[in-house]
Amino acid sequence: QVQLVESGGGLVQSGGSLRLSCAASGSISSVNTMGWYRQAPGTKRELVAAITSGGSTNYADSVKGRFTISRDNAKNTAYLQMNSLKREDTAVYYCAADGYSGSYSTFPYYWGQGTQVTVSS
């Protein structure tokens, strides 16, 4: 089992910045991919960014150039630096990690509890 705890959400004005953190604990040796999803009211949860233990990253088109995902493997923590925030970035942000279902690694598999990010105009 892997536990994920997010922090760093809050209220910010449009154009501002926030940094989210996700601390992983438990059976972390099995974790390769960590990432962030978000879900606004009435919408589906969507992938924002993901990073592998080797540092390969993937971003949603809507956040490219504004958000940066990073990871400190020694601290078992992933970060999401969010710059130039827009009102449409308002959502609950969830940390996610991969896990094994049988012999297969699946991402996302583990979820954090979520942290609210609200961008005001």
Short mmCIF file of N, CA, C and O in Angstrom, two decimals, residues 2-121:
data_model
loop_
_atom_site.label_atom_id
_atom_site.label_comp_id
_atom_site.label_asym_id
_atom_site.label_seq_id
_atom_site.Cartn_x
_atom_site.Cartn_y
_atom_site.Cartn_z
N VAL A 2 0.39 2.26 -0.68
CA VAL A 2 1.05 3.56 -0.74
C VAL A 2 0.07 4.62 -0.27
O VAL A 2 -1.10 4.63 -0.69
N GLN A 3 0.53 5.50 0.59
CA GLN A 3 -0.28 6.61 1.05
C GLN A 3 0.28 7.90 0.44
O GLN A 3 1.49 8.10 0.41
N LEU A 4 -0.62 8.74 -0.01
CA LEU A 4 -0.25 10.01 -0.63
C LEU A 4 -0.94 11.15 0.12
O LEU A 4 -2.15 11.11 0.33
N VAL A 5 -0.16 12.15 0.50
CA VAL A 5 -0.70 13.29 1.23
C VAL A 5 -0.32 14.56 0.50
O VAL A 5 0.87 14.87 0.35
N GLU A 6 -1.34 15.31 0.05
CA GLU A 6 -1.10 16.55 -0.66
C GLU A 6 -1.10 17.73 0.30
O GLU A 6 -1.74 17.70 1.34
N SER A 7 -0.42 18.78 -0.11
CA SER A 7 -0.47 20.05 0.60
C SER A 7 -0.17 21.17 -0.38
O SER A 7 0.34 20.92 -1.47
N GLY A 8 -0.52 22.39 0.03
CA GLY A 8 -0.15 23.55 -0.77
C GLY A 8 -1.27 24.21 -1.54
O GLY A 8 -1.05 25.23 -2.20
N GLY A 9 -2.47 23.67 -1.48
CA GLY A 9 -3.58 24.32 -2.17
C GLY A 9 -3.99 25.60 -1.47
O GLY A 9 -3.49 25.93 -0.41
N GLY A 10 -4.91 26.33 -2.11
CA GLY A 10 -5.39 27.55 -1.50
C GLY A 10 -6.04 28.47 -2.50
O GLY A 10 -6.38 28.06 -3.62
N LEU A 11 -6.19 29.71 -2.09
CA LEU A 11 -6.81 30.75 -2.91
C LEU A 11 -5.73 31.68 -3.44
O LEU A 11 -4.88 32.14 -2.67
N VAL A 12 -5.78 31.93 -4.74
CA VAL A 12 -4.78 32.80 -5.36
C VAL A 12 -5.46 33.62 -6.44
O VAL A 12 -6.45 33.19 -7.04
N GLN A 13 -4.94 34.80 -6.70
CA GLN A 13 -5.49 35.65 -7.75
C GLN A 13 -5.01 35.18 -9.12
O GLN A 13 -3.94 34.56 -9.25
N SER A 14 -5.79 35.48 -10.10
CA SER A 14 -5.41 35.16 -11.47
C SER A 14 -4.04 35.75 -11.78
O SER A 14 -3.75 36.91 -11.44
N GLY A 15 -3.19 34.94 -12.41
CA GLY A 15 -1.83 35.36 -12.69
C GLY A 15 -0.83 34.98 -11.62
O GLY A 15 0.39 35.11 -11.84
N GLY A 16 -1.33 34.52 -10.50
CA GLY A 16 -0.46 34.16 -9.38
C GLY A 16 0.09 32.75 -9.50
O GLY A 16 -0.10 32.07 -10.51
N SER A 17 0.77 32.33 -8.43
CA SER A 17 1.44 31.03 -8.42
C SER A 17 1.12 30.27 -7.14
O SER A 17 0.84 30.87 -6.09
N LEU A 18 1.16 28.96 -7.25
CA LEU A 18 1.06 28.07 -6.10
C LEU A 18 1.95 26.87 -6.35
O LEU A 18 2.19 26.50 -7.52
N ARG A 19 2.41 26.24 -5.27
CA ARG A 19 3.14 25.00 -5.41
C ARG A 19 2.48 23.93 -4.57
O ARG A 19 2.31 24.11 -3.36
N LEU A 20 2.12 22.84 -5.21
CA LEU A 20 1.54 21.70 -4.52
C LEU A 20 2.63 20.67 -4.22
O LEU A 20 3.56 20.50 -5.02
N SER A 21 2.49 20.00 -3.09
CA SER A 21 3.41 18.93 -2.72
C SER A 21 2.62 17.66 -2.48
O SER A 21 1.48 17.70 -2.02
N CYS A 22 3.25 16.54 -2.77
CA CYS A 22 2.63 15.23 -2.53
C CYS A 22 3.68 14.32 -1.92
O CYS A 22 4.65 13.96 -2.59
N ALA A 23 3.48 13.98 -0.66
CA ALA A 23 4.41 13.10 0.04
C ALA A 23 3.89 11.67 0.01
O ALA A 23 2.74 11.42 0.40
N ALA A 24 4.73 10.76 -0.44
CA ALA A 24 4.35 9.35 -0.52
C ALA A 24 4.99 8.58 0.63
O ALA A 24 6.13 8.85 1.02
N SER A 25 4.26 7.62 1.15
CA SER A 25 4.78 6.75 2.21
C SER A 25 4.21 5.35 2.01
O SER A 25 3.26 5.15 1.24
N GLY A 26 4.78 4.39 2.71
CA GLY A 26 4.33 3.02 2.58
C GLY A 26 5.26 2.24 1.67
O GLY A 26 6.48 2.38 1.75
N SER A 27 4.68 1.45 0.77
CA SER A 27 5.46 0.60 -0.13
C SER A 27 5.95 1.41 -1.33
O SER A 27 5.65 1.11 -2.49
N ILE A 28 6.75 2.42 -1.05
CA ILE A 28 7.14 3.39 -2.08
C ILE A 28 8.18 2.84 -3.04
O ILE A 28 8.38 3.41 -4.12
N SER A 29 8.83 1.75 -2.70
CA SER A 29 9.85 1.21 -3.61
C SER A 29 9.22 0.73 -4.91
O SER A 29 9.90 0.62 -5.93
N SER A 30 7.92 0.47 -4.88
CA SER A 30 7.24 -0.01 -6.08
C SER A 30 6.72 1.12 -6.96
O SER A 30 6.25 0.89 -8.06
N VAL A 31 6.83 2.37 -6.48
CA VAL A 31 6.27 3.50 -7.22
C VAL A 31 7.23 3.97 -8.28
O VAL A 31 8.38 4.29 -8.01
N ASN A 32 6.75 4.03 -9.53
CA ASN A 32 7.54 4.58 -10.63
C ASN A 32 6.99 5.94 -11.05
O ASN A 32 7.69 6.94 -11.05
N THR A 33 5.69 5.98 -11.35
CA THR A 33 5.08 7.20 -11.85
C THR A 33 4.26 7.88 -10.75
O THR A 33 3.47 7.23 -10.07
N MET A 34 4.45 9.18 -10.63
CA MET A 34 3.60 10.01 -9.78
C MET A 34 3.06 11.15 -10.63
O MET A 34 3.65 11.53 -11.65
N GLY A 35 1.93 11.66 -10.24
CA GLY A 35 1.36 12.73 -11.04
C GLY A 35 0.25 13.46 -10.33
O GLY A 35 -0.06 13.18 -9.16
N TRP A 36 -0.33 14.40 -11.06
CA TRP A 36 -1.42 15.21 -10.55
C TRP A 36 -2.60 15.17 -11.50
O TRP A 36 -2.42 15.31 -12.72
N TYR A 37 -3.76 14.97 -10.95
CA TYR A 37 -5.01 15.09 -11.67
C TYR A 37 -5.80 16.24 -11.05
O TYR A 37 -5.50 16.67 -9.93
N ARG A 38 -6.80 16.72 -11.77
CA ARG A 38 -7.69 17.72 -11.19
C ARG A 38 -9.11 17.47 -11.64
O ARG A 38 -9.36 16.87 -12.70
N GLN A 39 -10.03 17.95 -10.81
CA GLN A 39 -11.45 17.79 -11.12
C GLN A 39 -12.20 19.02 -10.67
O GLN A 39 -12.21 19.35 -9.48
N ALA A 40 -12.79 19.69 -11.63
CA ALA A 40 -13.65 20.84 -11.34
C ALA A 40 -15.10 20.34 -11.21
O ALA A 40 -15.43 19.28 -11.75
N PRO A 41 -15.94 21.09 -10.54
CA PRO A 41 -17.34 20.66 -10.37
C PRO A 41 -18.01 20.38 -11.71
O PRO A 41 -17.90 21.17 -12.65
N GLY A 42 -18.66 19.22 -11.81
CA GLY A 42 -19.39 18.87 -13.02
C GLY A 42 -18.53 18.39 -14.16
O GLY A 42 -19.03 18.21 -15.27
N THR A 43 -17.25 18.17 -13.90
CA THR A 43 -16.36 17.70 -14.97
C THR A 43 -15.70 16.39 -14.58
O THR A 43 -15.70 16.00 -13.41
N LYS A 44 -15.08 15.73 -15.57
CA LYS A 44 -14.35 14.50 -15.29
C LYS A 44 -12.97 14.84 -14.75
O LYS A 44 -12.40 15.89 -15.04
N ARG A 45 -12.44 13.93 -13.95
CA ARG A 45 -11.07 14.09 -13.47
C ARG A 45 -10.12 13.97 -14.66
O ARG A 45 -10.24 13.05 -15.47
N GLU A 46 -9.17 14.91 -14.74
CA GLU A 46 -8.26 14.91 -15.87
C GLU A 46 -6.81 14.95 -15.42
O GLU A 46 -6.49 15.54 -14.37
N LEU A 47 -5.94 14.35 -16.21
CA LEU A 47 -4.52 14.37 -15.92
C LEU A 47 -3.96 15.76 -16.18
O LEU A 47 -4.21 16.36 -17.22
N VAL A 48 -3.22 16.26 -15.21
CA VAL A 48 -2.54 17.55 -15.35
C VAL A 48 -1.09 17.34 -15.76
O VAL A 48 -0.60 17.92 -16.72
N ALA A 49 -0.39 16.50 -15.00
CA ALA A 49 1.02 16.25 -15.27
C ALA A 49 1.44 14.96 -14.58
O ALA A 49 0.85 14.59 -13.55
N ALA A 50 2.46 14.32 -15.13
CA ALA A 50 2.98 13.10 -14.54
C ALA A 50 4.48 13.07 -14.72
O ALA A 50 5.02 13.68 -15.65
N ILE A 51 5.15 12.34 -13.83
CA ILE A 51 6.60 12.22 -13.89
C ILE A 51 7.01 10.83 -13.44
O ILE A 51 6.45 10.28 -12.49
N THR A 52 7.98 10.26 -14.15
CA THR A 52 8.48 8.94 -13.76
C THR A 52 9.66 9.10 -12.80
O THR A 52 10.19 10.20 -12.62
N SER A 53 10.08 8.01 -12.23
CA SER A 53 11.22 8.06 -11.31
C SER A 53 12.49 8.47 -12.05
O SER A 53 13.41 9.02 -11.44
N GLY A 54 12.52 8.27 -13.35
CA GLY A 54 13.67 8.68 -14.15
C GLY A 54 13.61 10.12 -14.62
O GLY A 54 14.55 10.62 -15.24
N GLY A 55 12.49 10.79 -14.34
CA GLY A 55 12.38 12.20 -14.67
C GLY A 55 11.62 12.52 -15.95
O GLY A 55 11.50 13.70 -16.33
N SER A 56 11.11 11.53 -16.64
CA SER A 56 10.31 11.80 -17.84
C SER A 56 8.98 12.41 -17.43
O SER A 56 8.35 11.95 -16.47
N THR A 57 8.56 13.45 -18.15
CA THR A 57 7.35 14.17 -17.78
C THR A 57 6.33 14.18 -18.92
O THR A 57 6.67 14.03 -20.09
N ASN A 58 5.10 14.41 -18.52
CA ASN A 58 3.99 14.51 -19.46
C ASN A 58 3.03 15.55 -18.92
O ASN A 58 2.75 15.56 -17.71
N TYR A 59 2.54 16.44 -19.80
CA TYR A 59 1.66 17.52 -19.38
C TYR A 59 0.40 17.58 -20.23
O TYR A 59 0.44 17.30 -21.44
N ALA A 60 -0.68 18.02 -19.62
CA ALA A 60 -1.86 18.35 -20.39
C ALA A 60 -1.56 19.60 -21.21
O ALA A 60 -0.82 20.49 -20.77
N ASP A 61 -2.14 19.68 -22.39
CA ASP A 61 -1.89 20.83 -23.26
C ASP A 61 -2.27 22.15 -22.58
O ASP A 61 -1.63 23.18 -22.79
N SER A 62 -3.30 22.10 -21.76
CA SER A 62 -3.81 23.32 -21.14
C SER A 62 -2.86 23.93 -20.11
O SER A 62 -3.03 25.09 -19.73
N VAL A 63 -1.87 23.16 -19.65
CA VAL A 63 -0.97 23.68 -18.62
C VAL A 63 0.47 23.78 -19.10
O VAL A 63 1.33 24.28 -18.36
N LYS A 64 0.76 23.33 -20.30
CA LYS A 64 2.13 23.38 -20.81
C LYS A 64 2.63 24.81 -20.82
O LYS A 64 1.95 25.73 -21.26
N GLY A 65 3.85 24.98 -20.34
CA GLY A 65 4.44 26.31 -20.28
C GLY A 65 4.09 27.08 -19.03
O GLY A 65 4.70 28.13 -18.76
N ARG A 66 3.11 26.60 -18.26
CA ARG A 66 2.72 27.29 -17.02
C ARG A 66 2.99 26.44 -15.78
O ARG A 66 3.34 26.98 -14.73
N PHE A 67 2.80 25.15 -15.89
CA PHE A 67 2.99 24.25 -14.76
C PHE A 67 4.26 23.42 -14.96
O PHE A 67 4.61 23.06 -16.09
N THR A 68 4.92 23.10 -13.85
CA THR A 68 6.09 22.25 -13.89
C THR A 68 5.98 21.19 -12.81
O THR A 68 5.79 21.52 -11.63
N ILE A 69 6.11 19.94 -13.21
CA ILE A 69 6.11 18.85 -12.24
C ILE A 69 7.56 18.46 -11.97
O ILE A 69 8.39 18.45 -12.89
N SER A 70 7.85 18.17 -10.72
CA SER A 70 9.18 17.73 -10.35
C SER A 70 9.06 16.69 -9.23
O SER A 70 7.97 16.46 -8.70
N ARG A 71 10.20 16.13 -8.89
CA ARG A 71 10.14 15.01 -7.94
C ARG A 71 11.47 14.94 -7.22
O ARG A 71 12.53 15.07 -7.83
N ASP A 72 11.40 14.72 -5.93
CA ASP A 72 12.58 14.48 -5.11
C ASP A 72 12.48 13.03 -4.63
O ASP A 72 11.74 12.73 -3.68
N ASN A 73 13.20 12.14 -5.30
CA ASN A 73 13.09 10.72 -4.98
C ASN A 73 13.60 10.41 -3.57
O ASN A 73 13.10 9.51 -2.91
N ALA A 74 14.57 11.18 -3.11
CA ALA A 74 15.11 10.96 -1.76
C ALA A 74 14.06 11.28 -0.69
O ALA A 74 14.04 10.66 0.37
N LYS A 75 13.18 12.22 -0.99
CA LYS A 75 12.14 12.62 -0.04
C LYS A 75 10.79 11.97 -0.37
O LYS A 75 9.80 12.21 0.33
N ASN A 76 10.76 11.18 -1.44
CA ASN A 76 9.51 10.54 -1.87
C ASN A 76 8.39 11.54 -2.04
O ASN A 76 7.25 11.31 -1.62
N THR A 77 8.73 12.66 -2.62
CA THR A 77 7.78 13.76 -2.76
C THR A 77 7.77 14.27 -4.19
O THR A 77 8.82 14.42 -4.81
N ALA A 78 6.56 14.52 -4.69
CA ALA A 78 6.38 15.15 -5.99
C ALA A 78 5.82 16.55 -5.79
O ALA A 78 5.09 16.80 -4.81
N TYR A 79 6.14 17.42 -6.72
CA TYR A 79 5.71 18.82 -6.63
C TYR A 79 5.05 19.23 -7.94
O TYR A 79 5.37 18.73 -9.01
N LEU A 80 4.15 20.19 -7.81
CA LEU A 80 3.56 20.80 -9.00
C LEU A 80 3.64 22.32 -8.80
O LEU A 80 2.92 22.88 -7.98
N GLN A 81 4.54 22.93 -9.54
CA GLN A 81 4.66 24.39 -9.52
C GLN A 81 3.70 24.95 -10.56
O GLN A 81 3.80 24.63 -11.75
N MET A 82 2.77 25.77 -10.11
CA MET A 82 1.74 26.32 -10.99
C MET A 82 1.92 27.83 -11.08
O MET A 82 1.78 28.53 -10.08
N ASN A 83 2.25 28.31 -12.26
CA ASN A 83 2.44 29.74 -12.51
C ASN A 83 1.38 30.24 -13.48
O ASN A 83 0.73 29.46 -14.17
N SER A 84 1.22 31.54 -13.52
CA SER A 84 0.26 32.17 -14.43
C SER A 84 -1.11 31.51 -14.34
O SER A 84 -1.74 31.16 -15.34
N LEU A 85 -1.56 31.33 -13.12
CA LEU A 85 -2.82 30.63 -12.89
C LEU A 85 -4.00 31.38 -13.48
O LEU A 85 -4.05 32.62 -13.47
N LYS A 86 -4.95 30.62 -14.00
CA LYS A 86 -6.15 31.15 -14.59
C LYS A 86 -7.36 30.65 -13.82
O LYS A 86 -7.29 29.65 -13.11
N ARG A 87 -8.48 31.34 -13.98
CA ARG A 87 -9.70 30.92 -13.28
C ARG A 87 -10.06 29.48 -13.64
O ARG A 87 -10.55 28.73 -12.78
N GLU A 88 -9.80 29.10 -14.87
CA GLU A 88 -10.16 27.74 -15.29
C GLU A 88 -9.27 26.66 -14.68
O GLU A 88 -9.52 25.47 -14.88
N ASP A 89 -8.24 27.07 -13.95
CA ASP A 89 -7.42 26.10 -13.22
C ASP A 89 -8.05 25.74 -11.88
O ASP A 89 -7.56 24.84 -11.18
N THR A 90 -9.12 26.42 -11.51
CA THR A 90 -9.81 26.13 -10.26
C THR A 90 -10.35 24.71 -10.26
O THR A 90 -11.07 24.31 -11.17
N ALA A 91 -9.96 23.94 -9.26
CA ALA A 91 -10.35 22.54 -9.17
C ALA A 91 -9.80 21.94 -7.89
O ALA A 91 -9.00 22.57 -7.19
N VAL A 92 -10.23 20.72 -7.60
CA VAL A 92 -9.56 19.92 -6.58
C VAL A 92 -8.44 19.16 -7.29
O VAL A 92 -8.68 18.51 -8.31
N TYR A 93 -7.25 19.28 -6.77
CA TYR A 93 -6.09 18.63 -7.35
C TYR A 93 -5.76 17.39 -6.53
O TYR A 93 -5.63 17.46 -5.30
N TYR A 94 -5.59 16.27 -7.23
CA TYR A 94 -5.32 14.99 -6.60
C TYR A 94 -3.95 14.49 -7.01
O TYR A 94 -3.62 14.46 -8.21
N CYS A 95 -3.19 14.05 -6.04
CA CYS A 95 -1.94 13.37 -6.33
C CYS A 95 -2.26 11.90 -6.63
O CYS A 95 -3.19 11.33 -6.04
N ALA A 96 -1.49 11.32 -7.54
CA ALA A 96 -1.70 9.93 -7.90
C ALA A 96 -0.36 9.23 -8.07
O ALA A 96 0.65 9.87 -8.39
N ALA A 97 -0.37 7.93 -7.87
CA ALA A 97 0.84 7.12 -8.07
C ALA A 97 0.43 5.80 -8.69
O ALA A 97 -0.72 5.36 -8.56
N ASP A 98 1.38 5.17 -9.35
CA ASP A 98 1.07 3.88 -9.95
C ASP A 98 1.16 2.78 -8.92
O ASP A 98 1.70 2.96 -7.84
N GLY A 99 0.59 1.65 -9.27
CA GLY A 99 0.60 0.50 -8.38
C GLY A 99 0.36 -0.75 -9.20
O GLY A 99 0.04 -0.68 -10.39
N TYR A 100 0.52 -1.89 -8.54
CA TYR A 100 0.39 -3.17 -9.24
C TYR A 100 -0.96 -3.80 -8.97
O TYR A 100 -1.40 -3.92 -7.84
N SER A 101 -1.59 -4.18 -10.07
CA SER A 101 -2.80 -4.99 -10.03
C SER A 101 -2.41 -6.33 -10.63
O SER A 101 -2.31 -6.47 -11.85
N GLY A 102 -2.14 -7.30 -9.77
CA GLY A 102 -1.57 -8.53 -10.27
C GLY A 102 -0.13 -8.29 -10.69
O GLY A 102 0.67 -7.75 -9.94
N SER A 103 0.18 -8.61 -11.93
CA SER A 103 1.53 -8.44 -12.46
C SER A 103 1.70 -7.13 -13.22
O SER A 103 2.80 -6.83 -13.68
N TYR A 104 0.64 -6.36 -13.34
CA TYR A 104 0.67 -5.18 -14.20
C TYR A 104 0.67 -3.89 -13.38
O TYR A 104 -0.11 -3.74 -12.45
N SER A 105 1.55 -2.98 -13.80
CA SER A 105 1.58 -1.66 -13.19
C SER A 105 0.52 -0.80 -13.84
O SER A 105 0.39 -0.76 -15.06
N THR A 106 -0.23 -0.12 -13.02
CA THR A 106 -1.34 0.71 -13.50
C THR A 106 -1.19 2.12 -12.93
O THR A 106 -0.92 2.29 -11.74
N PHE A 107 -1.36 3.12 -13.80
CA PHE A 107 -1.38 4.52 -13.35
C PHE A 107 -2.62 5.19 -13.88
O PHE A 107 -2.90 5.11 -15.08
N PRO A 108 -3.40 5.84 -13.04
CA PRO A 108 -3.20 5.97 -11.59
C PRO A 108 -3.74 4.75 -10.84
O PRO A 108 -4.62 4.06 -11.34
N TYR A 109 -3.19 4.50 -9.70
CA TYR A 109 -3.65 3.38 -8.88
C TYR A 109 -3.95 3.85 -7.47
O TYR A 109 -4.98 3.57 -6.91
N TYR A 110 -3.03 4.63 -6.92
CA TYR A 110 -3.22 5.21 -5.59
C TYR A 110 -3.57 6.69 -5.74
O TYR A 110 -3.09 7.37 -6.65
N TRP A 111 -4.42 7.16 -4.81
CA TRP A 111 -4.86 8.55 -4.84
C TRP A 111 -4.65 9.21 -3.49
O TRP A 111 -4.79 8.56 -2.44
N GLY A 112 -4.36 10.50 -3.54
CA GLY A 112 -4.39 11.30 -2.33
C GLY A 112 -5.80 11.79 -2.07
O GLY A 112 -6.72 11.50 -2.84
N GLN A 113 -5.96 12.55 -1.02
CA GLN A 113 -7.29 13.00 -0.62
C GLN A 113 -7.75 14.24 -1.37
O GLN A 113 -8.94 14.57 -1.35
N GLY A 114 -6.84 14.90 -2.03
CA GLY A 114 -7.18 16.08 -2.82
C GLY A 114 -6.94 17.37 -2.06
O GLY A 114 -7.07 17.42 -0.83
N THR A 115 -6.60 18.41 -2.79
CA THR A 115 -6.43 19.74 -2.21
C THR A 115 -7.06 20.75 -3.15
O THR A 115 -6.90 20.68 -4.37
N GLN A 116 -7.80 21.70 -2.57
CA GLN A 116 -8.54 22.67 -3.37
C GLN A 116 -7.63 23.79 -3.83
O GLN A 116 -6.89 24.38 -3.03
N VAL A 117 -7.71 24.11 -5.11
CA VAL A 117 -7.04 25.28 -5.67
C VAL A 117 -8.13 26.17 -6.26
O VAL A 117 -8.91 25.73 -7.11
N THR A 118 -8.19 27.40 -5.80
CA THR A 118 -9.18 28.35 -6.28
C THR A 118 -8.47 29.58 -6.80
O THR A 118 -7.68 30.19 -6.08
N VAL A 119 -8.75 29.92 -8.06
CA VAL A 119 -8.14 31.08 -8.69
C VAL A 119 -9.23 32.12 -8.89
O VAL A 119 -10.23 31.87 -9.57
N SER A 120 -9.02 33.27 -8.29
CA SER A 120 -10.01 34.34 -8.39
C SER A 120 -9.58 35.36 -9.43
O SER A 120 -8.39 35.51 -9.72
N SER A 121 -10.56 36.08 -9.95
CA SER A 121 -10.24 37.09 -10.97
C SER A 121 -9.85 38.40 -10.33
O SER A 121 -10.02 38.60 -9.13
#
